[in-house]
Tab-separated table of C-alpha atoms and ligand atoms in Angstrom:
chain	number	residue	atom	x	y	z
A	8	MET	CA	52.335	79.929	104.681
A	9	ASN	CA	56.119	81.915	105.344
A	10	ASP	CA	55.982	81.967	109.029
A	11	LYS	CA	58.966	82.945	111.328
A	12	PHE	CA	60.157	81.786	114.320
A	13	VAL	CA	61.692	84.138	116.953
A	14	VAL	CA	64.137	82.360	119.132
A	15	LYS	CA	65.377	83.958	122.472
A	16	GLY	CA	68.993	82.632	122.628
A	17	LEU	CA	70.336	81.050	126.059
A	18	ASN	CA	73.856	82.681	125.419
A	19	GLY	CA	75.831	79.383	126.041
A	20	LYS	CA	73.954	78.520	129.126
A	21	LYS	CA	73.009	74.780	129.286
A	22	THR	CA	69.427	75.300	130.813
A	23	LEU	CA	67.156	72.448	128.715
A	24	SER	CA	65.951	69.552	130.345
A	25	GLY	CA	63.163	67.149	130.088
A	26	LYS	CA	61.980	64.441	127.335
A	27	ILE	CA	61.724	64.810	123.685
A	28	ARG	CA	60.076	62.191	121.825
A	29	VAL	CA	61.822	61.427	118.414
A	30	ASN	CA	58.409	61.352	115.649
A	31	GLY	CA	58.170	58.760	112.915
A	32	ALA	CA	60.882	59.087	109.862
A	33	LYS	CA	59.981	61.382	106.952
A	34	ASN	CA	61.888	59.612	104.294
A	35	ALA	CA	60.316	56.332	105.547
A	36	VAL	CA	57.040	57.511	105.555
A	37	LEU	CA	56.956	58.866	101.873
A	38	LYS	CA	57.898	55.908	100.473
A	39	LEU	CA	55.506	53.587	102.626
A	40	MET	CA	52.716	55.839	101.200
A	41	ALA	CA	53.979	55.675	97.596
A	42	SER	CA	53.959	51.343	98.041
A	43	THR	CA	50.502	51.638	98.989
A	44	ILE	CA	49.769	51.785	95.220
A	45	LEU	CA	51.455	48.062	95.013
A	46	PHE	CA	48.458	47.103	97.294
A	47	GLU	CA	45.063	45.305	96.490
A	48	ASP	CA	43.803	46.144	99.986
A	49	LYS	CA	43.916	48.962	102.384
A	50	VAL	CA	46.882	49.708	104.243
A	51	GLU	CA	46.977	51.140	107.719
A	52	LEU	CA	49.734	53.332	108.480
A	53	LEU	CA	50.613	54.363	112.518
A	54	ASP	CA	52.946	57.275	113.797
A	55	ILE	CA	52.881	59.110	110.573
A	56	PRO	CA	54.331	62.875	111.680
A	57	GLU	CA	51.856	65.422	109.799
A	58	ILE	CA	54.507	66.897	108.409
A	59	GLU	CA	54.130	69.348	105.074
A	60	ASP	CA	55.962	66.650	103.022
A	61	VAL	CA	53.165	63.986	104.162
A	62	LYS	CA	50.528	66.281	103.533
A	63	ARG	CA	51.816	67.019	99.953
A	64	MET	CA	52.085	62.914	99.343
A	65	LEU	CA	48.790	62.270	100.572
A	66	GLU	CA	47.251	65.109	98.028
A	67	ILE	CA	49.093	63.782	95.367
A	68	LEU	CA	47.857	60.246	96.169
A	69	GLU	CA	43.915	61.658	96.506
A	70	ASP	CA	44.722	63.180	92.966
A	71	LEU	CA	45.490	59.619	91.482
A	72	GLY	CA	42.121	58.800	92.783
A	73	VAL	CA	43.341	57.119	95.964
A	74	LYS	CA	41.091	57.189	98.983
A	75	ILE	CA	42.724	58.227	102.653
A	76	GLU	CA	40.970	58.335	105.950
A	77	ARG	CA	42.671	59.817	108.722
A	78	LYS	CA	41.326	57.695	111.824
A	79	GLU	CA	43.265	60.151	114.220
A	80	LYS	CA	46.491	61.915	114.322
A	81	GLY	CA	49.207	60.089	112.638
A	82	HIS	CA	46.801	57.299	111.891
A	83	PHE	CA	46.164	56.735	108.317
A	84	VAL	CA	44.217	54.251	106.069
A	85	ILE	CA	45.009	54.303	102.501
A	86	ASP	CA	42.905	52.507	99.788
A	87	THR	CA	44.513	52.475	96.273
A	88	SER	CA	42.007	49.820	94.895
A	89	LYS	CA	39.846	52.545	92.845
A	90	ALA	CA	43.203	53.969	91.447
A	91	LYS	CA	43.578	54.506	88.015
A	92	GLU	CA	44.950	58.208	87.044
A	93	THR	CA	49.154	57.509	86.329
A	94	VAL	CA	49.864	61.586	85.838
A	95	LEU	CA	51.647	63.027	88.748
A	96	ASN	CA	50.058	66.207	90.070
A	97	ARG	CA	52.411	68.642	88.406
A	98	GLU	CA	52.753	71.674	90.993
A	99	ILE	CA	53.272	69.750	93.968
A	100	SER	CA	55.788	66.959	92.167
A	101	GLU	CA	57.732	69.824	91.521
A	102	MET	CA	58.022	70.875	95.187
A	103	MET	CA	58.973	67.733	96.267
A	104	ARG	CA	62.227	65.278	95.743
A	105	ALA	CA	60.297	62.189	97.564
A	106	SER	CA	57.360	62.290	94.508
A	107	ILE	CA	59.616	60.259	92.163
A	108	VAL	CA	59.377	57.316	94.076
A	109	LEU	CA	55.575	57.054	93.027
A	110	THR	CA	56.913	56.865	89.451
A	111	GLY	CA	58.043	52.974	90.615
A	112	PRO	CA	54.819	51.847	91.683
A	113	ILE	CA	52.627	53.526	89.377
A	114	LEU	CA	54.676	52.401	86.332
A	115	SER	CA	54.581	48.561	87.786
A	116	ARG	CA	51.060	48.477	88.179
A	117	PHE	CA	49.860	50.440	85.483
A	118	GLY	CA	51.849	50.292	82.924
A	119	GLU	CA	52.669	53.863	82.331
A	120	VAL	CA	53.508	56.868	84.436
A	121	THR	CA	53.819	60.993	83.738
A	122	PHE	CA	55.758	63.107	86.076
A	123	PRO	CA	57.222	66.300	85.599
A	124	ILE	CA	61.204	67.286	87.084
A	125	PRO	CA	60.890	66.663	90.675
A	126	GLY	CA	61.693	69.649	92.989
A	127	GLY	CA	62.750	69.762	96.678
A	128	CYS	CA	64.999	71.308	98.747
A	129	VAL	CA	67.925	73.576	96.869
A	130	ILE	CA	71.015	71.333	98.062
A	131	GLY	CA	72.354	70.365	94.531
A	132	ALA	CA	71.664	68.909	91.396
A	133	ARG	CA	69.468	65.772	92.139
A	134	ALA	CA	69.500	64.215	88.734
A	135	ILE	CA	67.128	61.518	87.891
A	136	ASP	CA	68.892	59.763	85.324
A	137	PHE	CA	69.150	56.619	87.198
A	138	PHE	CA	65.372	56.470	87.123
A	139	ILE	CA	65.326	56.981	83.274
A	140	ASP	CA	67.811	54.823	82.451
A	141	GLY	CA	66.392	52.327	84.687
A	142	PHE	CA	63.179	51.917	83.330
A	143	LYS	CA	64.124	51.768	80.308
A	144	LYS	CA	66.140	48.786	81.153
A	145	MET	CA	63.077	47.471	82.465
A	146	GLY	CA	61.694	47.638	78.860
A	147	ALA	CA	59.819	50.988	79.342
A	148	SER	CA	59.862	53.887	76.472
A	149	VAL	CA	60.997	57.006	77.746
A	150	ASN	CA	59.644	60.460	75.881
A	151	PHE	CA	59.817	63.990	77.325
A	152	ASP	CA	57.149	66.626	76.436
A	153	LYS	CA	56.038	69.577	77.791
A	154	GLY	CA	58.216	69.343	80.986
A	155	ALA	CA	56.716	66.026	81.852
A	156	TYR	CA	58.155	62.447	81.128
A	157	ILE	CA	56.019	59.994	79.769
A	158	ILE	CA	56.887	56.785	80.523
A	159	LYS	CA	55.197	53.563	79.317
A	160	ALA	CA	56.079	50.082	79.893
A	161	LYS	CA	56.013	47.379	76.576
A	162	GLY	CA	52.763	45.619	77.069
A	163	LYS	CA	52.057	47.895	80.070
A	164	LYS	CA	54.183	45.165	81.987
A	165	LEU	CA	57.633	46.073	83.488
A	166	ARG	CA	60.173	43.253	83.083
A	167	GLY	CA	63.034	42.426	85.920
A	168	ALA	CA	66.296	43.988	85.106
A	169	GLU	CA	69.775	44.305	86.096
A	170	ILE	CA	70.276	47.671	87.252
A	171	PHE	CA	73.163	49.107	88.290
A	172	LEU	CA	73.374	52.548	90.215
A	173	LYS	CA	76.503	54.406	89.740
A	174	THR	CA	75.994	56.368	93.145
A	175	PRO	CA	74.132	54.532	95.717
A	176	SER	CA	70.770	56.363	95.318
A	177	VAL	CA	68.285	56.312	98.102
A	178	THR	CA	65.267	57.317	95.972
A	179	ALA	CA	66.277	55.347	93.126
A	180	THR	CA	66.788	52.214	95.327
A	181	GLU	CA	63.594	52.488	96.717
A	182	THR	CA	61.908	52.984	93.150
A	183	PHE	CA	63.351	50.119	91.611
A	184	ILE	CA	62.552	47.654	94.473
A	185	MET	CA	58.686	49.208	94.074
A	186	ALA	CA	58.792	48.379	90.233
A	187	GLY	CA	60.046	44.998	90.523
A	188	VAL	CA	57.454	44.196	92.823
A	189	LEU	CA	54.860	43.699	90.219
A	190	ALA	CA	57.231	43.301	87.142
A	191	ASN	CA	57.841	39.932	85.380
A	192	GLY	CA	60.587	38.174	86.500
A	193	LYS	CA	63.584	39.172	88.688
A	194	THR	CA	64.907	42.834	89.040
A	195	VAL	CA	68.523	42.960	90.472
A	196	ILE	CA	69.657	46.425	91.699
A	197	LYS	CA	73.633	46.556	92.438
A	198	ASN	CA	75.392	49.272	94.442
A	199	SER	CA	72.179	50.024	95.873
A	200	ALA	CA	71.747	52.404	99.197
A	201	LEU	CA	71.935	50.851	102.436
A	202	GLU	CA	69.848	53.282	104.346
A	203	PRO	CA	67.793	51.814	107.243
A	204	GLU	CA	64.565	53.361	105.509
A	205	ILE	CA	65.028	51.011	102.629
A	206	LYS	CA	65.183	48.126	104.333
A	207	ASN	CA	62.043	49.323	106.619
A	208	LEU	CA	59.923	49.660	103.266
A	209	ALA	CA	61.028	46.477	102.146
A	210	ASP	CA	60.493	44.698	105.609
A	211	TYR	CA	57.019	46.006	105.158
A	212	LEU	CA	56.641	44.893	101.651
A	213	ILE	CA	57.755	41.546	102.301
A	214	SER	CA	55.621	40.852	105.364
A	215	CYS	CA	52.390	41.688	102.700
A	216	GLY	CA	53.756	39.126	100.281
A	217	ALA	CA	56.653	40.687	98.027
A	218	LYS	CA	59.856	38.752	97.099
A	219	ILE	CA	62.712	40.701	98.203
A	220	LYS	CA	66.073	39.474	99.342
A	221	GLY	CA	68.773	41.496	100.476
A	222	ALA	CA	67.569	45.065	101.695
A	223	GLY	CA	70.268	46.806	103.616
A	224	THR	CA	73.014	45.477	101.391
A	225	SER	CA	74.481	46.608	98.015
A	226	ARG	CA	72.618	44.040	96.169
A	227	ILE	CA	68.937	43.571	96.325
A	228	GLU	CA	66.906	41.032	94.187
A	229	ILE	CA	63.183	41.402	93.573
A	230	THR	CA	60.883	38.723	92.017
A	231	GLY	CA	57.884	39.950	90.525
A	232	GLY	CA	54.496	38.609	91.372
A	233	ASN	CA	50.825	39.639	92.113
A	234	LEU	CA	49.537	43.197	94.204
A	235	LEU	CA	50.212	42.730	98.011
A	236	LYS	CA	47.836	42.207	100.792
A	237	SER	CA	48.176	44.052	103.795
A	238	LYS	CA	45.345	42.166	105.211
A	239	GLY	CA	45.141	44.307	108.125
A	240	LYS	CA	48.710	44.281	108.916
A	241	LYS	CA	49.585	47.769	110.477
A	242	TYR	CA	52.937	49.594	109.274
A	243	LYS	CA	53.982	51.572	112.131
A	244	ALA	CA	56.637	54.259	111.199
A	245	MET	CA	60.553	53.799	112.535
A	246	PRO	CA	61.997	56.733	114.338
A	247	ASP	CA	63.615	59.695	112.401
A	248	ARG	CA	67.127	59.226	112.716
A	249	VAL	CA	67.785	63.058	111.565
A	250	GLU	CA	65.472	63.974	114.512
A	251	THR	CA	67.323	61.941	116.824
A	252	GLY	CA	70.778	63.373	115.664
A	253	SER	CA	69.608	66.881	115.401
A	254	PHE	CA	68.050	66.455	119.213
A	255	LEU	CA	71.727	64.812	120.408
A	256	VAL	CA	73.567	68.006	118.994
A	257	LEU	CA	70.566	70.536	120.511
A	258	GLY	CA	71.198	68.375	123.859
A	259	ALA	CA	75.126	68.476	124.136
A	260	LEU	CA	75.412	71.945	123.255
A	261	CYS	CA	72.207	73.414	125.374
A	262	ALA	CA	70.902	70.940	127.441
A	263	ASP	CA	71.875	69.876	131.194
A	264	ASN	CA	69.880	66.864	131.245
A	265	LEU	CA	67.805	65.395	127.970
A	266	GLU	CA	66.159	62.344	127.314
A	267	ILE	CA	65.438	61.632	123.333
A	268	THR	CA	63.103	59.081	123.474
A	269	ASN	CA	61.194	56.496	120.974
A	270	CYS	CA	64.523	56.468	118.834
A	271	ASN	CA	66.923	54.037	117.479
A	272	PRO	CA	70.384	54.761	118.407
A	273	ASP	CA	71.776	51.872	116.195
A	274	ASP	CA	70.735	53.941	113.165
A	275	VAL	CA	73.004	57.360	114.338
A	276	GLU	CA	75.714	55.028	115.238
A	277	ILE	CA	78.365	57.221	113.510
A	278	LEU	CA	76.865	60.377	115.556
A	279	LEU	CA	77.256	58.798	118.731
A	280	GLU	CA	80.471	57.435	118.118
A	281	ILE	CA	81.680	60.901	117.041
A	282	LEU	CA	79.609	62.944	119.874
A	283	LYS	CA	81.612	60.595	122.379
A	284	ASP	CA	85.098	61.220	120.830
A	285	SER	CA	84.902	64.945	121.223
A	286	GLY	CA	83.804	64.511	124.976
A	287	VAL	CA	79.863	64.330	125.089
A	288	LEU	CA	78.713	62.581	127.863
A	289	LEU	CA	75.795	60.040	126.761
A	290	GLU	CA	73.696	57.140	127.970
A	291	VAL	CA	72.705	54.933	125.355
A	292	LYS	CA	69.644	52.676	126.200
A	293	LYS	CA	67.562	50.433	123.736
A	294	ASN	CA	65.085	53.163	122.688
A	295	SER	CA	66.203	56.069	124.323
A	296	ILE	CA	69.643	58.269	124.646
A	297	LEU	CA	70.121	60.204	128.152
A	298	ILE	CA	72.400	63.192	128.506
A	299	LYS	CA	73.319	63.650	131.524
A	300	ASN	CA	74.640	66.555	134.178
A	301	ASN	CA	75.610	68.143	130.890
A	302	GLY	CA	75.512	71.739	132.459
A	303	LYS	CA	78.756	71.822	134.153
A	304	ILE	CA	80.735	70.831	131.024
A	305	LYS	CA	81.832	74.062	128.501
A	306	ASN	CA	80.998	73.728	125.040
A	307	LYS	CA	84.585	74.663	124.829
A	308	GLU	CA	85.836	71.554	126.429
A	309	PHE	CA	84.500	69.404	123.438
A	310	LYS	CA	86.987	68.660	120.622
A	311	SER	CA	86.711	68.909	117.153
A	312	VAL	CA	86.461	66.172	114.615
A	313	ASN	CA	86.596	66.181	110.869
A	314	ILE	CA	83.635	64.959	108.998
A	315	LYS	CA	83.063	63.813	105.972
A	316	THR	CA	79.384	62.833	104.438
A	317	LYS	CA	78.939	59.374	103.350
A	318	GLU	CA	76.104	57.111	102.408
A	319	TYR	CA	74.722	54.821	105.173
A	320	PRO	CA	76.309	53.721	107.560
A	321	GLY	CA	78.726	56.702	106.992
A	322	PHE	CA	77.761	60.201	108.376
A	323	PRO	CA	73.919	61.334	106.998
A	324	THR	CA	74.587	64.413	104.869
A	325	ASP	CA	71.027	65.264	106.615
A	326	LEU	CA	72.917	65.815	109.863
A	327	GLN	CA	75.849	67.907	108.258
A	328	ALA	CA	74.400	71.299	109.267
A	329	PRO	CA	73.427	70.633	112.967
A	330	MET	CA	76.759	68.733	113.247
A	331	VAL	CA	78.492	72.245	111.843
A	332	VAL	CA	76.916	73.992	114.607
A	333	PHE	CA	78.392	71.503	117.040
A	334	LEU	CA	81.719	72.341	115.533
A	335	THR	CA	81.274	76.051	116.147
A	336	GLN	CA	81.233	75.293	119.382
A	337	ALA	CA	84.240	72.513	120.005
A	338	SER	CA	87.774	73.426	120.461
A	339	GLY	CA	90.326	73.427	117.343
A	340	GLU	CA	89.650	72.914	113.533
A	341	ALA	CA	87.661	70.948	111.709
A	342	LEU	CA	86.929	70.021	108.114
A	343	VAL	CA	83.963	69.300	106.952
A	344	PHE	CA	83.635	67.440	103.422
A	345	GLU	CA	80.122	67.190	102.183
A	346	THR	CA	80.426	64.760	99.342
A	347	ILE	CA	76.891	63.702	98.448
A	348	PHE	CA	75.408	66.935	97.122
A	349	GLU	CA	77.237	70.304	96.042
A	350	GLY	CA	75.014	72.971	97.370
A	351	ARG	CA	74.602	72.042	100.957
A	352	LEU	CA	77.033	74.074	102.709
A	353	ASN	CA	75.656	77.382	101.535
A	354	TYR	CA	73.822	77.922	104.483
A	355	THR	CA	77.334	78.439	106.385
A	356	GLU	CA	77.171	81.982	105.081
A	357	ASP	CA	74.021	82.989	107.706
A	358	LEU	CA	76.167	80.799	110.692
A	359	LYS	CA	78.957	83.297	109.516
A	360	ARG	CA	76.994	85.923	109.621
A	361	MET	CA	76.153	85.053	113.471
A	362	GLY	CA	79.511	85.013	114.535
A	363	ALA	CA	80.962	80.723	113.484
A	364	ASP	CA	84.386	81.247	112.072
A	365	ILE	CA	84.075	79.078	108.843
A	366	LEU	CA	85.522	79.382	105.709
A	367	MET	CA	84.374	77.842	102.606
A	368	LEU	CA	87.180	76.082	100.641
A	369	ASP	CA	84.944	74.889	97.539
A	370	PRO	CA	81.309	74.182	97.176
A	371	HIS	CA	81.566	70.873	98.865
A	372	ARG	CA	84.045	71.562	101.818
A	373	VAL	CA	84.242	73.999	104.725
A	374	LEU	CA	86.814	74.664	107.719
A	375	VAL	CA	85.141	75.160	111.112
A	376	LYS	CA	87.349	76.794	113.743
A	377	GLY	CA	85.580	76.627	117.299
A	378	PRO	CA	84.983	77.697	119.993
A	379	ALA	CA	82.870	80.943	118.732
A	380	VAL	CA	80.180	83.371	120.540
A	381	LEU	CA	77.182	83.010	118.186
A	382	ARG	CA	74.663	86.310	118.393
A	383	GLY	CA	71.035	86.075	117.232
A	384	ARG	CA	70.451	87.286	113.631
A	385	LYS	CA	67.614	87.107	110.931
A	386	VAL	CA	68.397	84.171	109.098
A	387	GLU	CA	66.518	82.320	106.104
A	388	SER	CA	66.587	78.355	106.302
A	389	PRO	CA	67.791	77.369	102.574
A	390	ASP	CA	66.492	73.625	103.184
A	391	LEU	CA	64.664	71.837	106.277
A	392	ARG	CA	67.793	70.480	107.677
A	393	ALA	CA	69.723	73.535	107.828
A	394	GLY	CA	66.646	75.275	108.880
A	395	LEU	CA	66.579	73.067	112.198
A	396	ALA	CA	70.540	73.727	112.271
A	397	PHE	CA	69.477	77.436	112.420
A	398	ILE	CA	67.366	76.896	115.297
A	399	ILE	CA	70.031	75.076	117.359
A	400	ALA	CA	72.389	77.952	116.457
A	401	GLY	CA	69.769	80.180	117.734
A	402	ILE	CA	69.035	78.463	120.928
A	403	LEU	CA	72.665	78.686	121.672
A	404	ALA	CA	73.329	82.045	120.636
A	405	LYS	CA	73.315	85.501	122.472
A	406	GLY	CA	70.139	87.449	121.941
A	407	GLU	CA	67.378	86.853	119.683
A	408	SER	CA	67.340	85.340	116.472
A	409	ILE	CA	64.651	85.174	113.805
A	410	ILE	CA	64.409	82.107	111.125
A	411	ASP	CA	62.336	83.064	108.326
A	412	ASN	CA	61.271	80.486	105.372
A	413	VAL	CA	59.652	78.255	108.362
A	414	TYR	CA	57.719	76.452	105.742
A	415	LEU	CA	60.513	74.510	105.007
A	416	ILE	CA	61.082	73.353	108.305
A	417	ASP	CA	57.295	72.150	108.926
A	418	ARG	CA	57.788	70.060	105.606
A	419	GLY	CA	60.179	67.768	107.939
A	420	TYR	CA	59.705	68.321	111.580
A	421	GLU	CA	56.029	68.538	112.878
A	422	ASN	CA	55.321	71.381	115.320
A	423	ILE	CA	58.696	71.866	116.428
A	424	GLU	CA	58.426	75.067	118.276
A	425	GLU	CA	55.759	73.221	120.738
A	426	ARG	CA	58.070	70.080	121.427
A	427	LEU	CA	60.939	72.468	121.696
A	428	ARG	CA	59.132	74.936	124.199
A	429	LYS	CA	58.282	71.502	126.245
A	430	ILE	CA	62.289	71.545	126.830
A	431	GLY	CA	62.617	74.980	127.809
A	432	VAL	CA	63.216	76.597	124.665
A	433	ASP	CA	61.923	80.288	124.104
A	434	ILE	CA	60.388	80.004	120.523
A	435	GLU	CA	57.510	81.629	119.029
A	436	ARG	CA	55.746	81.545	115.644
A	437	PHE	CA	54.720	84.746	113.682
A	438	SER	CA	52.626	84.856	110.530
B	17	EPU	N1	71.955	60.862	91.721
B	17	EPU	C1	71.957	61.238	90.386
B	17	EPU	N2	71.286	60.387	89.646
B	17	EPU	C2	70.017	60.296	89.973
B	17	EPU	C3	69.974	60.316	91.443
B	17	EPU	C4	70.832	60.254	92.486
B	17	EPU	O1	73.186	61.700	89.828
B	17	EPU	O2	69.034	59.884	89.325
B	17	EPU	C5	72.900	61.270	92.548
B	17	EPU	C6	72.434	62.784	93.315
B	17	EPU	O3	72.811	63.957	92.356
B	17	EPU	C7	73.481	62.765	94.839
B	17	EPU	C8	73.541	61.627	94.775
B	17	EPU	O4	72.957	60.564	93.843
B	17	EPU	O5	74.645	63.642	94.633
B	17	EPU	C9	72.575	60.461	96.025
B	17	EPU	O6	71.371	61.093	95.845
B	17	EPU	P1	69.884	60.481	96.425
B	17	EPU	O7	69.418	59.990	95.195
B	17	EPU	O8	70.825	59.154	97.330
B	17	EPU	O9	69.237	61.558	97.340
B	17	EPU	P2	67.515	61.771	97.299
B	17	EPU	O10	67.337	60.141	96.867
B	17	EPU	O11	67.204	62.371	96.102
B	17	EPU	C10	67.084	61.031	99.831
B	17	EPU	C11	66.832	61.878	100.988
B	17	EPU	C12	67.407	63.260	101.187
B	17	EPU	C13	68.855	62.486	101.778
B	17	EPU	C14	69.458	61.997	100.534
B	17	EPU	C15	70.877	61.448	100.975
B	17	EPU	C16	64.552	61.054	100.380
B	17	EPU	C17	63.075	61.854	100.188
B	17	EPU	N3	65.592	62.301	100.304
B	17	EPU	O12	67.246	62.000	98.841
B	17	EPU	O13	67.021	63.948	102.503
B	17	EPU	O14	69.681	63.673	101.773
B	17	EPU	O15	68.699	60.797	100.195
B	17	EPU	O16	71.021	60.712	102.327
B	17	EPU	O17	64.600	59.914	100.750
B	17	EPU	C18	65.976	65.614	103.407
B	17	EPU	O18	65.186	64.724	103.982
B	17	EPU	O19	65.941	66.750	104.109
B	17	EPU	C19	66.576	65.162	102.446
B	17	EPU	C20	67.493	65.805	101.562
């Protein structure tokens, strides 16, 4: 399970070329899988990345009595009609933050749910108070016993409520959308998160009978009703915007020509604007982005830019680590302000060991000076997004890098080494 990647660096040469296809979005499909609990018939999901987090979510669902059929790669049929169990598998839920979104549909359908404090990447506190407070507002009782929350809806039925999120949380927004779908009456989520994955989830649920208004805005209204029916309508995963963004950074730093296909450029607009401002030549098409004749441009010709992570459509925290790698190469000084998670800059210590000039000002802010020559080192990925950033740094660096703890990268990126090899990266997996 604890594989390593060995990457031979290009020593600053921009030789990668070809096409790289973006996979289905992890943070969309995990929620879609959870939403199948709201359905009375089977749901067919297409273009599902077979990453570790998806496998864990399938295991949790199976444990709840859900039937899962894998028709072919990335194509699953999920049948929740026989599911009755309301206790989330503890071991798996503790590994993955996304498990918490199951609480909404389970509580809404069965009137109760038991779950442990969810785990996930070590990037900050990742509290769950919004979930607990919201369920109470929807008329549920909350008990905590032996490390697990036991939540019960009064009379086995949630009632609609007004829920104000103190921070626009992505998973809380998704959870209350799903909780509202089978609740009595109207649920209003205020200060809801705007991430495209939320609208993607709502759009599919609406197409199957849910009454949801305002997804993609900061006020969402859900009118409760009956179990949803897919009637054979298939869900096809939206492209992963974090993969898209990471490949853009990789392309800008290490490729001569690269075409990023199957992506939605609108979802990464802020990154495109920033990269263009710093001098990266990009051609944006409807579903692809081209980096052309980039080999002649030296990375030091790129200009530094300050970055502040924010909820969508601001700069995504999930792209902060790849962006820092970009900034280690650009000319000038950049302040990177991670506003969402207080533990999400710790990986910069390893980048410093590779030669980056980074000064940590406090847990939320670093100063990155470029350009710096990176040298291959042994590093350990603390979370999946920083893991991919280390791969990019390794490709750029002089010499060989060893990236440990590859399981974390596999949680979010399917077969990344094979996909990178196709564009010219020298990367091997060792068990
Ligand atoms: N927050 C609370 N209380 C809560 C919930 C959230 O205080 O009950 C705070 C968090 O501590 C954080 C902020 O609200 O400071 C935002 O957290 P949010 O709930 O939005 O994060 P999340 O839903 O746990 C999702 C993604 C993350 C992504 C963030 C931000 C999933 C499964 N995870 O996390 O993705 O970074 O939104 O966009 O959708 C990843 O994929 O690598 C990843 C970490």
